[in-house]
Coordinates of C-alpha atoms in Angstrom, one line a residue:
Chain A
M27 CA 0.0 0.0 0.0
K28 CA 2.8 2.4 0.9
K29 CA 4.6 1.5 -2.3
I30 CA 1.5 2.2 -4.4
F31 CA 1.0 5.6 -2.6
T32 CA 4.7 6.5 -3.3
I33 CA 4.4 5.6 -7.0
I34 CA 1.2 7.7 -7.4
M35 CA 2.9 10.6 -5.6
M36 CA 5.9 10.3 -8.0
I37 CA 3.7 10.2 -11.1
G38 CA 1.9 13.2 -9.7
F39 CA 5.1 15.2 -9.2
L40 CA 6.3 14.3 -12.7
G41 CA 3.0 15.4 -14.1
I42 CA 3.2 18.8 -12.4
A43 CA 6.8 19.2 -13.4
Y44 CA 5.8 18.4 -17.1
A45 CA 2.9 20.8 -17.0
Q46 CA 5.1 23.6 -15.7
N47 CA 7.8 23.0 -18.4
P48 CA 9.1 26.5 -19.0
A49 CA 9.3 25.8 -22.8
D50 CA 5.6 25.0 -22.8
L51 CA 4.7 27.9 -20.6
A52 CA 6.5 30.2 -23.0
K53 CA 4.3 28.9 -25.8
S54 CA 1.1 29.6 -23.8
S55 CA -1.2 32.4 -25.1
A56 CA -1.0 34.4 -21.9
V57 CA 2.8 34.5 -21.9
Q58 CA 2.9 35.0 -25.7
E59 CA 0.6 38.0 -25.3
T60 CA 2.9 39.6 -22.8
Q61 CA 6.0 38.9 -25.0
D62 CA 4.3 40.5 -28.0
V63 CA 3.8 43.8 -26.2
T64 CA 6.2 46.4 -27.6
S65 CA 6.4 50.0 -26.9
E66 CA 3.7 51.2 -29.2
V67 CA 4.2 54.5 -31.2
I68 CA 0.7 55.8 -31.9
E69 CA 0.4 57.7 -35.2
Y70 CA -1.9 60.6 -34.7
P71 CA -4.4 61.6 -37.5
E72 CA -2.3 64.7 -38.2
E73 CA 0.8 62.6 -38.9
T74 CA -1.2 60.2 -41.1
L75 CA -2.7 63.2 -43.0
R76 CA 0.7 64.8 -43.4
N77 CA 2.1 61.6 -44.9
V78 CA -0.8 61.0 -47.2
V79 CA -0.9 64.7 -48.4
S80 CA 2.9 64.9 -48.8
E81 CA 2.9 61.8 -50.9
A82 CA 0.0 62.9 -53.1
L83 CA 1.5 66.4 -53.6
S84 CA 4.9 65.1 -54.4
R85 CA 3.4 63.1 -57.3
K86 CA 2.1 66.5 -58.7
G87 CA 5.5 68.2 -58.1
K88 CA 4.1 70.1 -55.1
A89 CA 4.8 70.3 -51.4
L90 CA 3.2 71.2 -48.1
G91 CA 3.8 74.5 -46.4
T92 CA 5.4 76.3 -49.4
I93 CA 4.2 78.4 -52.3
N94 CA 4.0 75.9 -55.2
S95 CA 4.8 76.8 -58.8
D96 CA 1.1 77.1 -59.6
G97 CA 0.6 79.6 -56.7
S98 CA -1.2 77.1 -54.5
I99 CA -0.4 76.7 -50.8
Y100 CA -1.3 73.7 -48.6
V101 CA -1.2 73.8 -44.9
I102 CA -2.1 71.2 -42.2
A103 CA -3.3 71.9 -38.7
A104 CA -4.9 69.8 -36.0
A105 CA -6.9 70.1 -32.8
T106 CA -8.0 67.7 -30.1
T107 CA -11.6 67.5 -28.9
A108 CA -12.3 68.6 -25.3
R109 CA -14.9 65.9 -24.9
P110 CA -14.0 62.2 -25.2
S111 CA -15.7 60.2 -28.0
N112 CA -17.7 58.1 -25.6
M113 CA -19.5 61.0 -23.9
P114 CA -22.4 63.1 -24.8
G115 CA -21.5 66.4 -26.4
F116 CA -18.7 64.8 -28.4
I117 CA -20.1 65.7 -31.9
N118 CA -20.2 69.4 -30.9
S119 CA -16.7 69.2 -29.5
R120 CA -15.6 67.6 -32.7
N121 CA -17.1 70.6 -34.7
V122 CA -15.2 72.9 -32.4
A123 CA -12.0 70.9 -32.9
Y124 CA -12.5 71.3 -36.6
G125 CA -13.1 75.0 -36.3
V126 CA -9.9 75.4 -34.2
A127 CA -7.9 73.3 -36.7
E128 CA -9.2 75.5 -39.6
L129 CA -8.4 78.7 -37.8
T130 CA -4.9 77.5 -36.9
A131 CA -4.3 76.5 -40.6
K132 CA -5.4 79.9 -41.7
M133 CA -3.1 81.5 -39.1
N134 CA -0.2 79.4 -40.5
L135 CA -1.1 80.5 -44.0
L136 CA -0.9 84.1 -43.0
R137 CA 2.4 83.5 -41.3
M138 CA 3.9 82.5 -44.6
A139 CA 3.3 86.1 -45.8
G140 CA 5.3 87.4 -42.7
E141 CA 4.7 87.8 -39.0
Q142 CA 5.7 90.5 -36.6
I143 CA 8.0 89.1 -33.9
T144 CA 8.7 91.0 -30.7
S145 CA 11.1 89.5 -28.1
G146 CA 13.2 90.4 -25.1
R147 CA 15.3 88.5 -22.7
G148 CA 17.7 89.1 -19.8
F149 CA 19.4 87.6 -16.8
T150 CA 20.8 88.7 -13.5
M151 CA 23.4 86.9 -11.3
L152 CA 24.4 87.8 -7.8
E153 CA 27.0 86.3 -5.4
D154 CA 26.9 87.8 -1.9
I155 CA 29.2 86.1 0.6
I156 CA 29.5 87.6 4.0
E157 CA 32.0 86.6 6.6
G158 CA 31.8 87.9 10.2
E159 CA 29.7 90.8 11.4
D160 CA 29.9 94.4 10.3
P161 CA 30.9 96.4 13.4
D162 CA 29.1 99.6 12.1
A163 CA 25.9 97.6 11.7
A164 CA 25.5 97.1 15.5
N165 CA 23.1 99.7 16.8
K166 CA 21.4 100.3 20.1
A167 CA 17.8 98.9 19.9
S168 CA 15.1 101.7 19.8
L169 CA 12.1 101.8 22.1
L170 CA 9.8 100.9 19.2
E171 CA 11.9 97.8 18.4
K172 CA 11.7 96.7 22.0
A173 CA 7.9 97.3 22.1
G174 CA 7.6 95.4 18.8
R175 CA 9.4 92.4 20.2
V176 CA 7.1 92.4 23.3
A177 CA 4.0 92.5 21.1
S178 CA 5.4 89.8 18.8
E179 CA 6.2 87.4 21.6
S180 CA 2.9 88.0 23.3
L181 CA 1.0 87.3 20.1
D182 CA 3.0 84.0 19.7
K183 CA 1.9 82.9 23.1
A184 CA -1.7 83.9 22.3
L185 CA -1.6 81.9 19.1
S186 CA -0.1 78.9 20.9
Y187 CA -2.9 79.2 23.5
L188 CA -5.5 79.2 20.7
G189 CA -4.1 75.9 19.4
V190 CA -1.7 77.0 16.6
S191 CA 1.2 74.5 16.4
D192 CA 4.8 75.6 17.1
E193 CA 5.9 74.8 13.5
E194 CA 3.3 77.2 12.1
I195 CA 4.3 79.9 14.6
A196 CA 8.0 79.3 13.6
K197 CA 7.0 79.5 9.9
M198 CA 5.3 82.9 10.6
N199 CA 8.3 84.2 12.3
Q200 CA 10.7 83.0 9.6
S201 CA 12.5 86.0 8.2
K202 CA 13.7 86.3 4.6
K203 CA 16.8 84.3 4.3
Q204 CA 20.0 85.9 3.0
A205 CA 20.9 84.5 -0.4
V206 CA 24.5 84.0 -1.1
Y207 CA 23.9 83.2 -4.8
E208 CA 21.0 84.3 -7.1
Q209 CA 20.4 83.6 -10.7
E210 CA 17.4 84.9 -12.6
F211 CA 16.5 84.6 -16.3
N212 CA 13.5 85.8 -18.3
Q213 CA 12.5 85.7 -21.9
T214 CA 9.4 86.9 -23.8
V215 CA 8.6 86.2 -27.4
K216 CA 5.5 87.5 -29.1
S217 CA 4.2 86.9 -32.6
L218 CA 1.5 88.9 -34.3
V219 CA -0.1 88.2 -37.6
A220 CA -3.2 89.7 -39.2
G221 CA -4.8 89.7 -42.6
M222 CA -7.7 88.7 -44.8
V223 CA -7.9 85.1 -45.9
K224 CA -9.9 84.7 -49.1
G225 CA -10.5 81.5 -50.9
C226 CA -9.1 78.9 -48.5
S227 CA -10.8 75.5 -48.4
A228 CA -10.4 72.1 -46.9
T229 CA -9.1 69.4 -49.2
M230 CA -8.6 66.5 -46.8
I231 CA -9.7 65.8 -43.3
A232 CA -8.3 63.0 -41.0
E233 CA -9.7 62.2 -37.6
G234 CA -9.6 59.4 -35.1
D235 CA -9.2 58.3 -31.5
A236 CA -5.7 57.5 -30.4
G237 CA -7.0 56.0 -27.2
G238 CA -6.9 57.6 -23.7
D239 CA -9.6 60.2 -24.5
D240 CA -7.6 61.6 -27.3
Y241 CA -9.6 62.3 -30.4
Q242 CA -7.8 64.4 -32.9
V243 CA -9.2 66.2 -36.0
A244 CA -6.7 67.3 -38.6
V245 CA -7.4 69.3 -41.8
C246 CA -5.4 70.1 -44.9
M247 CA -6.3 73.6 -46.2
K248 CA -5.6 74.8 -49.7
Y249 CA -5.3 78.3 -51.0
S250 CA -5.0 79.1 -54.7
S251 CA -5.6 82.0 -57.0
E252 CA -8.6 80.2 -58.6
F253 CA -10.2 79.8 -55.2
Q254 CA -9.5 83.5 -54.6
S255 CA -11.3 84.5 -57.8
L256 CA -14.2 82.3 -56.9
A257 CA -14.4 83.9 -53.5
S258 CA -14.5 87.4 -55.1
V259 CA -17.3 86.3 -57.4
I260 CA -19.4 85.0 -54.5
K261 CA -18.7 88.1 -52.6
N262 CA -19.7 90.5 -55.4
N263 CA -22.6 88.2 -56.5
E264 CA -22.3 89.4 -60.1
Q265 CA -20.4 88.5 -63.3
Y266 CA -20.2 84.8 -62.7
Q267 CA -17.1 84.4 -64.9
I268 CA -14.9 81.9 -63.1
P269 CA -12.3 79.5 -64.3
V270 CA -13.9 76.4 -65.9
G271 CA -12.4 73.1 -65.0
K272 CA -12.8 69.4 -65.2
I273 CA -16.4 68.2 -65.7
K274 CA -17.5 66.3 -62.6
N275 CA -20.9 65.4 -61.5
S276 CA -20.2 66.5 -58.0
I277 CA -23.8 67.4 -57.0
D278 CA -25.0 63.9 -57.8
K279 CA -22.0 62.5 -56.1
V280 CA -22.9 64.3 -52.9
K281 CA -26.5 63.4 -53.2
N282 CA -25.7 59.7 -53.6
M283 CA -22.9 59.7 -51.0
S284 CA -23.3 57.3 -48.1
E285 CA -24.0 58.7 -44.7
A286 CA -20.8 57.1 -43.4
D287 CA -18.8 59.2 -46.0
L288 CA -20.7 62.3 -45.2
V289 CA -19.8 62.1 -41.5
G290 CA -16.2 62.8 -42.5
K291 CA -17.1 65.9 -44.4
M292 CA -16.7 69.3 -42.7
G293 CA -16.1 72.9 -43.7
T294 CA -16.1 73.6 -47.4
Q295 CA -15.1 71.7 -50.5
I296 CA -14.5 73.1 -54.0
T297 CA -15.2 70.9 -56.9
F298 CA -16.8 71.1 -60.4
N299 CA -20.3 70.4 -61.6
S300 CA -21.6 68.7 -64.8
N301 CA -21.1 72.1 -66.7
G302 CA -17.5 72.3 -65.5
E303 CA -18.4 75.2 -63.2
M304 CA -16.8 75.6 -59.8
V305 CA -19.1 74.6 -57.0
V306 CA -18.6 75.4 -53.3
F307 CA -20.1 72.9 -50.9
G308 CA -20.7 73.8 -47.3
Y309 CA -21.1 71.0 -44.8
G310 CA -22.7 71.2 -41.4
Q311 CA -23.2 68.7 -38.7
Q312 CA -25.1 68.8 -35.4
E313 CA -25.4 66.3 -32.6
V314 CA -28.9 64.9 -31.9
R315 CA -29.3 63.5 -28.4
D316 CA -31.6 60.6 -27.9
A317 CA -34.9 61.6 -26.4
S318 CA -37.7 59.5 -25.1
S319 CA -40.2 61.8 -26.7
R320 CA -40.3 64.5 -29.4
Q321 CA -37.3 63.1 -31.2
S322 CA -38.3 64.5 -34.5
A323 CA -38.4 68.0 -33.0
A324 CA -34.8 67.5 -31.8
F325 CA -33.9 66.4 -35.4
S326 CA -35.7 69.4 -36.9
R327 CA -33.7 71.8 -34.6
A328 CA -30.5 70.0 -35.4
Y329 CA -31.0 70.3 -39.1
S330 CA -31.6 74.0 -38.8
Q331 CA -28.4 74.4 -36.8
A332 CA -26.4 72.2 -39.2
R333 CA -27.7 74.2 -42.2
L334 CA -26.6 77.5 -40.5
Q335 CA -23.1 76.0 -39.9
A336 CA -22.9 74.8 -43.5
V337 CA -23.8 78.3 -44.9
N338 CA -21.3 79.9 -42.5
N339 CA -18.6 77.6 -43.7
I340 CA -19.1 79.0 -47.3
K341 CA -19.0 82.5 -45.8
N342 CA -15.7 81.7 -44.1
F343 CA -14.4 80.4 -47.4
V344 CA -15.2 83.7 -49.1
A345 CA -13.4 85.9 -46.6
E346 CA -12.2 85.9 -43.0
D347 CA -10.3 88.7 -41.4
I348 CA -8.0 87.0 -39.0
V349 CA -5.8 88.4 -36.2
A350 CA -3.6 85.9 -34.4
D351 CA -1.1 86.5 -31.6
E352 CA 1.0 84.1 -29.7
S353 CA 3.3 84.7 -26.8
L354 CA 5.8 82.7 -24.7
T355 CA 7.2 83.8 -21.4
S356 CA 9.9 81.9 -19.6
I357 CA 11.2 82.7 -16.1
E358 CA 13.7 80.8 -14.1
K359 CA 15.0 81.7 -10.6
L360 CA 17.6 79.9 -8.5
K361 CA 18.7 80.9 -5.0
E362 CA 21.3 79.4 -2.7
Y363 CA 21.2 80.4 1.0
D364 CA 24.0 80.6 3.5
D365 CA 22.5 77.6 5.4
G366 CA 22.9 75.4 2.3
D367 CA 19.3 75.5 1.2
Q368 CA 18.3 76.0 -2.4
A369 CA 15.1 77.4 -3.9
Y370 CA 14.1 76.9 -7.5
Y371 CA 11.3 78.5 -9.3
S372 CA 10.3 78.2 -13.0
R373 CA 7.4 79.5 -15.0
Q374 CA 6.6 78.9 -18.6
K375 CA 3.5 80.6 -20.0
W376 CA 2.3 80.1 -23.6
E377 CA -0.7 81.9 -25.0
Q378 CA -2.3 81.7 -28.4
A379 CA -5.3 83.8 -29.4
V380 CA -6.9 83.7 -32.9
K381 CA -9.8 85.9 -33.7
S382 CA -11.9 86.0 -36.9
K383 CA -13.5 89.4 -36.9
E384 CA -17.2 89.8 -37.2
S385 CA -18.3 90.3 -40.8
T386 CA -21.5 90.0 -42.8
L387 CA -22.0 88.5 -46.3
N388 CA -25.2 88.0 -48.4
L389 CA -25.2 84.5 -49.7
A390 CA -27.7 82.8 -52.0
T391 CA -27.0 79.1 -51.4
H392 CA -29.1 76.1 -52.4
E393 CA -29.8 73.0 -50.4
V394 CA -28.1 69.9 -51.7
R395 CA -28.9 67.3 -49.1
Q396 CA -29.9 66.8 -45.5
W397 CA -29.0 63.5 -43.9
R398 CA -28.9 61.7 -40.7
G399 CA -26.2 59.2 -39.6
T400 CA -24.2 57.9 -36.7
H401 CA -20.6 58.7 -35.9
P402 CA -18.5 55.5 -36.5
V403 CA -16.5 55.9 -33.2
S404 CA -19.0 57.4 -30.7
G405 CA -22.2 55.9 -32.3
Q406 CA -24.0 59.2 -31.6
N407 CA -26.7 60.5 -33.9
I408 CA -25.8 63.3 -36.3
A409 CA -28.0 65.6 -38.3
G410 CA -26.2 66.8 -41.3
F411 CA -26.8 69.4 -44.0
V412 CA -25.1 70.2 -47.3
V413 CA -25.5 73.5 -49.1
A414 CA -23.8 74.7 -52.2
W415 CA -23.1 77.8 -54.2
S416 CA -22.7 77.6 -57.9
P417 CA -22.7 80.4 -60.6
S418 CA -25.8 78.9 -62.3
N419 CA -27.8 78.7 -59.1
A420 CA -26.8 82.2 -58.1
E421 CA -28.0 83.4 -61.5
Q422 CA -31.3 81.5 -61.1
A423 CA -31.8 83.1 -57.7
N424 CA -31.3 86.5 -59.2
K425 CA -33.9 85.7 -61.9
L426 CA -36.4 84.6 -59.3
K427 CA -35.8 87.8 -57.3
D428 CA -36.6 89.8 -60.4
Q429 CA -39.8 87.7 -61.0
F430 CA -41.0 88.3 -57.5
L431 CA -40.3 92.0 -57.8
K432 CA -42.2 92.1 -61.2
D433 CA -45.1 90.2 -59.7
G434 CA -45.3 92.7 -56.8
K435 CA -45.6 95.7 -59.1
G436 CA -49.2 96.9 -59.7
S437 CA -50.7 94.5 -57.1
A438 CA -54.0 95.2 -55.4
N439 CA -52.4 96.4 -52.2
D440 CA -50.0 98.7 -54.1
S441 CA -52.9 100.2 -56.0
I442 CA -54.7 101.0 -52.7
M443 CA -51.6 102.6 -51.3
K444 CA -51.0 104.6 -54.5
A445 CA -54.7 105.7 -55.1
K446 CA -55.3 109.4 -54.8
R447 CA -56.7 110.3 -51.4
Q448 CA -60.3 111.7 -51.6
Q449 CA -61.3 114.8 -49.7
T450 CA -63.5 114.4 -46.5
K451 CA -67.2 115.0 -46.6
K452 CA -69.2 117.3 -44.4
S453 CA -70.5 115.7 -41.1
K454 CA -72.8 116.6 -38.2
T455 CA -71.2 118.4 -35.3
T456 CA -71.5 116.4 -32.1
I457 CA -71.4 117.9 -28.6
S458 CA -70.8 115.9 -25.5
G459 CA -71.2 116.9 -21.8
E460 CA -74.0 118.0 -19.6
E461 CA -75.3 121.6 -19.2
E462 CA -75.4 121.0 -15.4
D463 CA -71.7 120.5 -15.3
L464 CA -71.0 124.0 -16.6
Chain B
M12 CA -82.2 77.1 -63.7
N13 CA -80.3 74.6 -65.9
K14 CA -77.6 77.1 -66.6
G15 CA -77.2 77.9 -62.9
L16 CA -76.9 74.2 -62.0
L17 CA -74.3 73.7 -64.8
A18 CA -72.3 76.6 -63.5
L19 CA -72.5 75.2 -59.9
I20 CA -71.3 71.8 -61.2
I21 CA -68.4 73.4 -63.1
L22 CA -67.5 75.4 -60.1
L23 CA -67.5 72.3 -57.9
L24 CA -65.5 70.3 -60.4
T25 CA -62.9 73.1 -60.7
G26 CA -62.5 73.1 -56.9
V27 CA -62.1 69.3 -56.8
I28 CA -59.6 69.4 -59.7
G29 CA -57.7 72.3 -58.0
F30 CA -57.8 70.5 -54.7
S31 CA -56.6 67.2 -56.1
Q32 CA -53.8 69.0 -58.0
N33 CA -52.8 70.7 -54.7
D34 CA -52.9 67.4 -53.0
E35 CA -50.7 65.8 -55.6
L36 CA -48.2 68.7 -55.3
L37 CA -48.2 68.2 -51.6
K38 CA -47.3 64.6 -52.1
V39 CA -44.4 65.6 -54.3
I40 CA -43.3 68.1 -51.7
K41 CA -43.5 65.5 -48.9
A42 CA -41.5 63.0 -51.0
N43 CA -38.8 65.5 -51.7
S44 CA -35.9 64.7 -49.3
L45 CA -34.9 68.4 -49.1
L46 CA -38.3 69.8 -48.4
S47 CA -39.8 67.1 -46.2
Y48 CA -38.1 68.6 -43.1
G49 CA -38.4 72.2 -44.1
G50 CA -36.6 74.4 -46.5
S51 CA -37.1 75.9 -50.0
D52 CA -36.4 74.5 -53.5
L53 CA -37.6 74.5 -57.0
V54 CA -39.9 71.6 -57.8
N55 CA -40.9 70.3 -61.2
F56 CA -44.5 69.1 -61.3
E57 CA -46.6 68.4 -64.3
K58 CA -44.2 70.2 -66.7
E59 CA -44.3 73.3 -64.6
T60 CA -41.7 74.7 -62.2
Y61 CA -42.8 75.8 -58.8
I62 CA -40.9 77.4 -56.0
V63 CA -41.8 75.7 -52.7
G64 CA -41.2 76.8 -49.2
V65 CA -41.7 74.4 -46.2
A66 CA -41.7 75.5 -42.6
A67 CA -41.1 73.3 -39.6
V68 CA -42.8 74.5 -36.5
E69 CA -42.5 72.8 -33.1
V70 CA -46.1 71.9 -32.0
G71 CA -45.7 72.3 -28.2
T72 CA -49.0 73.6 -26.8
K73 CA -49.9 75.7 -29.9
K74 CA -53.3 75.6 -31.5
I75 CA -53.7 74.8 -35.2
S76 CA -54.5 78.4 -36.0
S77 CA -51.2 79.5 -34.4
L78 CA -49.3 76.7 -36.1
T79 CA -50.7 77.7 -39.5
R80 CA -49.9 81.4 -38.9
I81 CA -46.4 80.7 -37.8
G82 CA -45.9 78.1 -40.5
K83 CA -46.9 80.6 -43.2
V84 CA -44.5 83.2 -42.0
K85 CA -41.7 80.7 -41.6
A86 CA -42.3 79.2 -45.1
E87 CA -42.2 82.6 -46.6
Q88 CA -39.0 83.3 -44.9
Q89 CA -37.6 80.1 -46.4
V90 CA -38.6 81.2 -49.9
S91 CA -37.2 84.7 -49.2
S92 CA -33.9 83.2 -48.1
F93 CA -33.8 81.0 -51.2
V94 CA -34.5 83.9 -53.6
N95 CA -32.8 86.8 -51.9
G96 CA -30.0 84.9 -50.1
S97 CA -29.4 85.6 -46.5
D98 CA -27.0 87.9 -44.6
I99 CA -24.6 85.7 -42.6
T100 CA -22.8 87.5 -39.8
S101 CA -20.2 85.5 -37.9
R102 CA -17.2 85.8 -35.7
T103 CA -14.9 83.3 -34.1
E104 CA -12.5 83.6 -31.2
Y105 CA -10.1 81.0 -30.0
Y106 CA -7.8 81.3 -27.0
L107 CA -5.4 78.7 -25.6
K108 CA -3.1 79.2 -22.6
E109 CA -0.7 76.7 -21.0
E110 CA 1.2 77.7 -17.9
Q111 CA 3.7 75.5 -16.2
T112 CA 5.0 76.5 -12.8
T113 CA 7.8 74.6 -10.9
I114 CA 8.6 75.3 -7.3
N115 CA 11.5 73.2 -6.1
D116 CA 10.4 69.6 -6.8
S117 CA 6.7 70.2 -7.5
T118 CA 5.3 71.1 -10.9
A119 CA 1.9 72.3 -11.8
V120 CA 0.4 72.7 -15.3
E121 CA -2.7 74.7 -16.0
T122 CA -4.3 74.7 -19.5
T123 CA -7.2 76.9 -20.5
E124 CA -8.9 76.6 -23.9
T125 CA -11.8 78.8 -25.0
F126 CA -13.6 78.7 -28.4
V127 CA -16.5 81.0 -29.2
E128 CA -18.4 80.9 -32.4
Y129 CA -21.2 83.3 -33.2
I130 CA -23.4 82.9 -36.3
R131 CA -26.4 85.0 -37.2
E132 CA -28.6 84.8 -40.2
D133 CA -30.8 87.6 -41.4
T134 CA -33.1 87.4 -44.4
E135 CA -34.8 90.4 -46.0
G136 CA -36.7 90.2 -49.2
F137 CA -39.9 90.5 -51.2
V138 CA -42.1 87.4 -51.4
K139 CA -45.6 87.7 -52.8
M140 CA -48.5 85.7 -54.1
M141 CA -47.5 82.4 -52.5
Q142 CA -50.3 79.9 -52.3
P143 CA -50.7 77.3 -49.5
A144 CA -50.0 73.7 -50.6
G145 CA -51.0 72.1 -47.3
F146 CA -49.7 70.9 -44.0
W147 CA -48.7 67.7 -42.3
F148 CA -47.3 66.5 -39.0
S149 CA -44.2 64.5 -38.1
E150 CA -44.7 60.8 -37.1
D151 CA -44.5 61.7 -33.4
K152 CA -46.8 64.7 -33.9
S153 CA -44.1 67.0 -32.4
V154 CA -43.4 69.0 -35.6
F155 CA -45.9 70.8 -37.8
Y156 CA -44.9 71.3 -41.5
Y157 CA -46.6 74.0 -43.6
A158 CA -45.9 74.3 -47.3
L159 CA -46.4 77.2 -49.7
Y160 CA -45.8 77.3 -53.5
K161 CA -45.8 79.6 -56.5
Q162 CA -45.4 78.8 -60.1
V163 CA -42.3 80.4 -61.7
E164 CA -40.8 80.8 -65.1
L165 CA -37.1 80.3 -65.5

């Protein structure tokens, strides 16, 4: 019996040892998973967009961030949403991030024409080593100094009585230490750029979540002389003679585009219609929160907001008066005291302000499409709107305006207003009031 | 007597035809993806071109008389915006600050980001002789749609 038990125990030990064979353990999925972990370098959407655009432009003999031979300029800028993609309010935050990226890109574009730089810097160093005591510094204590000391010590006792700790009282009484070495450095750099940006439109947009509540929106903006002429035509709303280009059925393309593709469209897009005319598309999106009741009313409001954003995007393409300033202040202080203590202080302040001045523009746009979809990452409902401006539609709107004005002339109401006023007729004189009251 | 009866029948028939034509146009408007939620566009119907304006009004506690009145004004505004364009006024402000302070071994970073966007739309124009095409409600009865139309020659 004892032998059998010993054999069973040995077989058991062998089994456990075999099961824990390090070679087999290394092959297990759990260990393999940990071994596969490498320091991951996350590529942000801005970097991806930069690579894609650079590659595409190089094929055309163009480059990013420079004035190309055809006069076009491409700039890329990015911004991160303040709201994570898995929280309500993300879509609006994404719109804001796009707005910030677009403004930053326009600021970078203006910088290429020159920026005003103001800067200043300086440092001070001090070494103050004192050995012994200055005999002339020893003075007889005045009455006020003595009274002050009495008051101070009495107040310390009162504070101690009230429960203030000795450390705190000692901290209060701590005098400014004499520094034996001091070093201070400060630097200020300011950049100011201002100008009117006309005819600048988005060509490519990249966005995505890098994990850790980090959703970035990057945009590539293009400026060209053709875009500038188009912007001038829209602004003046007359003489619709703009460069004719490749024939594309862009209106139908947008009308038939899937909602998943439309989610990625923001700002403006310039393309050509079936007549080869330049068309400006304005895209707008608005978040629609899930409601237990009156959901269609929420959608209706969201469509109106999305339309307004879309029209405003076309307005921003036509002209934006931008003022951007940026400043960087750096201060560093180091002090060494006679007791060997050191104090270090550093402050780095960076500020950036971009302002697009208030302006008004009359725009006759036409609606291309309104759509509803869900964001692929957040799954939130989106109400979208697409408007467009094209020379033929602007001309059509002007014709309609003339027709309405023509129809209005000589109408019934106008004839009443314009009819010659007749003189009044004689009437009876009426007297009110009682004789008794006289 | 016979003439009077005939005139009455003709009058009634004209009304019925007119009403059914209106009804057909309303169906076309409702089927138009751009107009079904409000807006303005040109619609081709029975070889004619019409300019149509549709208003979306939140029902709330409003009575049908109020809804119709508001709907008419809003639909006219849509047509006016389509014909005369609209004045878009906007401004944008963006401010970003990052401040890093280090005192001995402790570092504090403070970031402030502000974005303000203001958009305003004003429409001013002349819209006349628009005819009502009809009205309908959204599926959950929370939005009232009112449509106006006018035949145009382009």
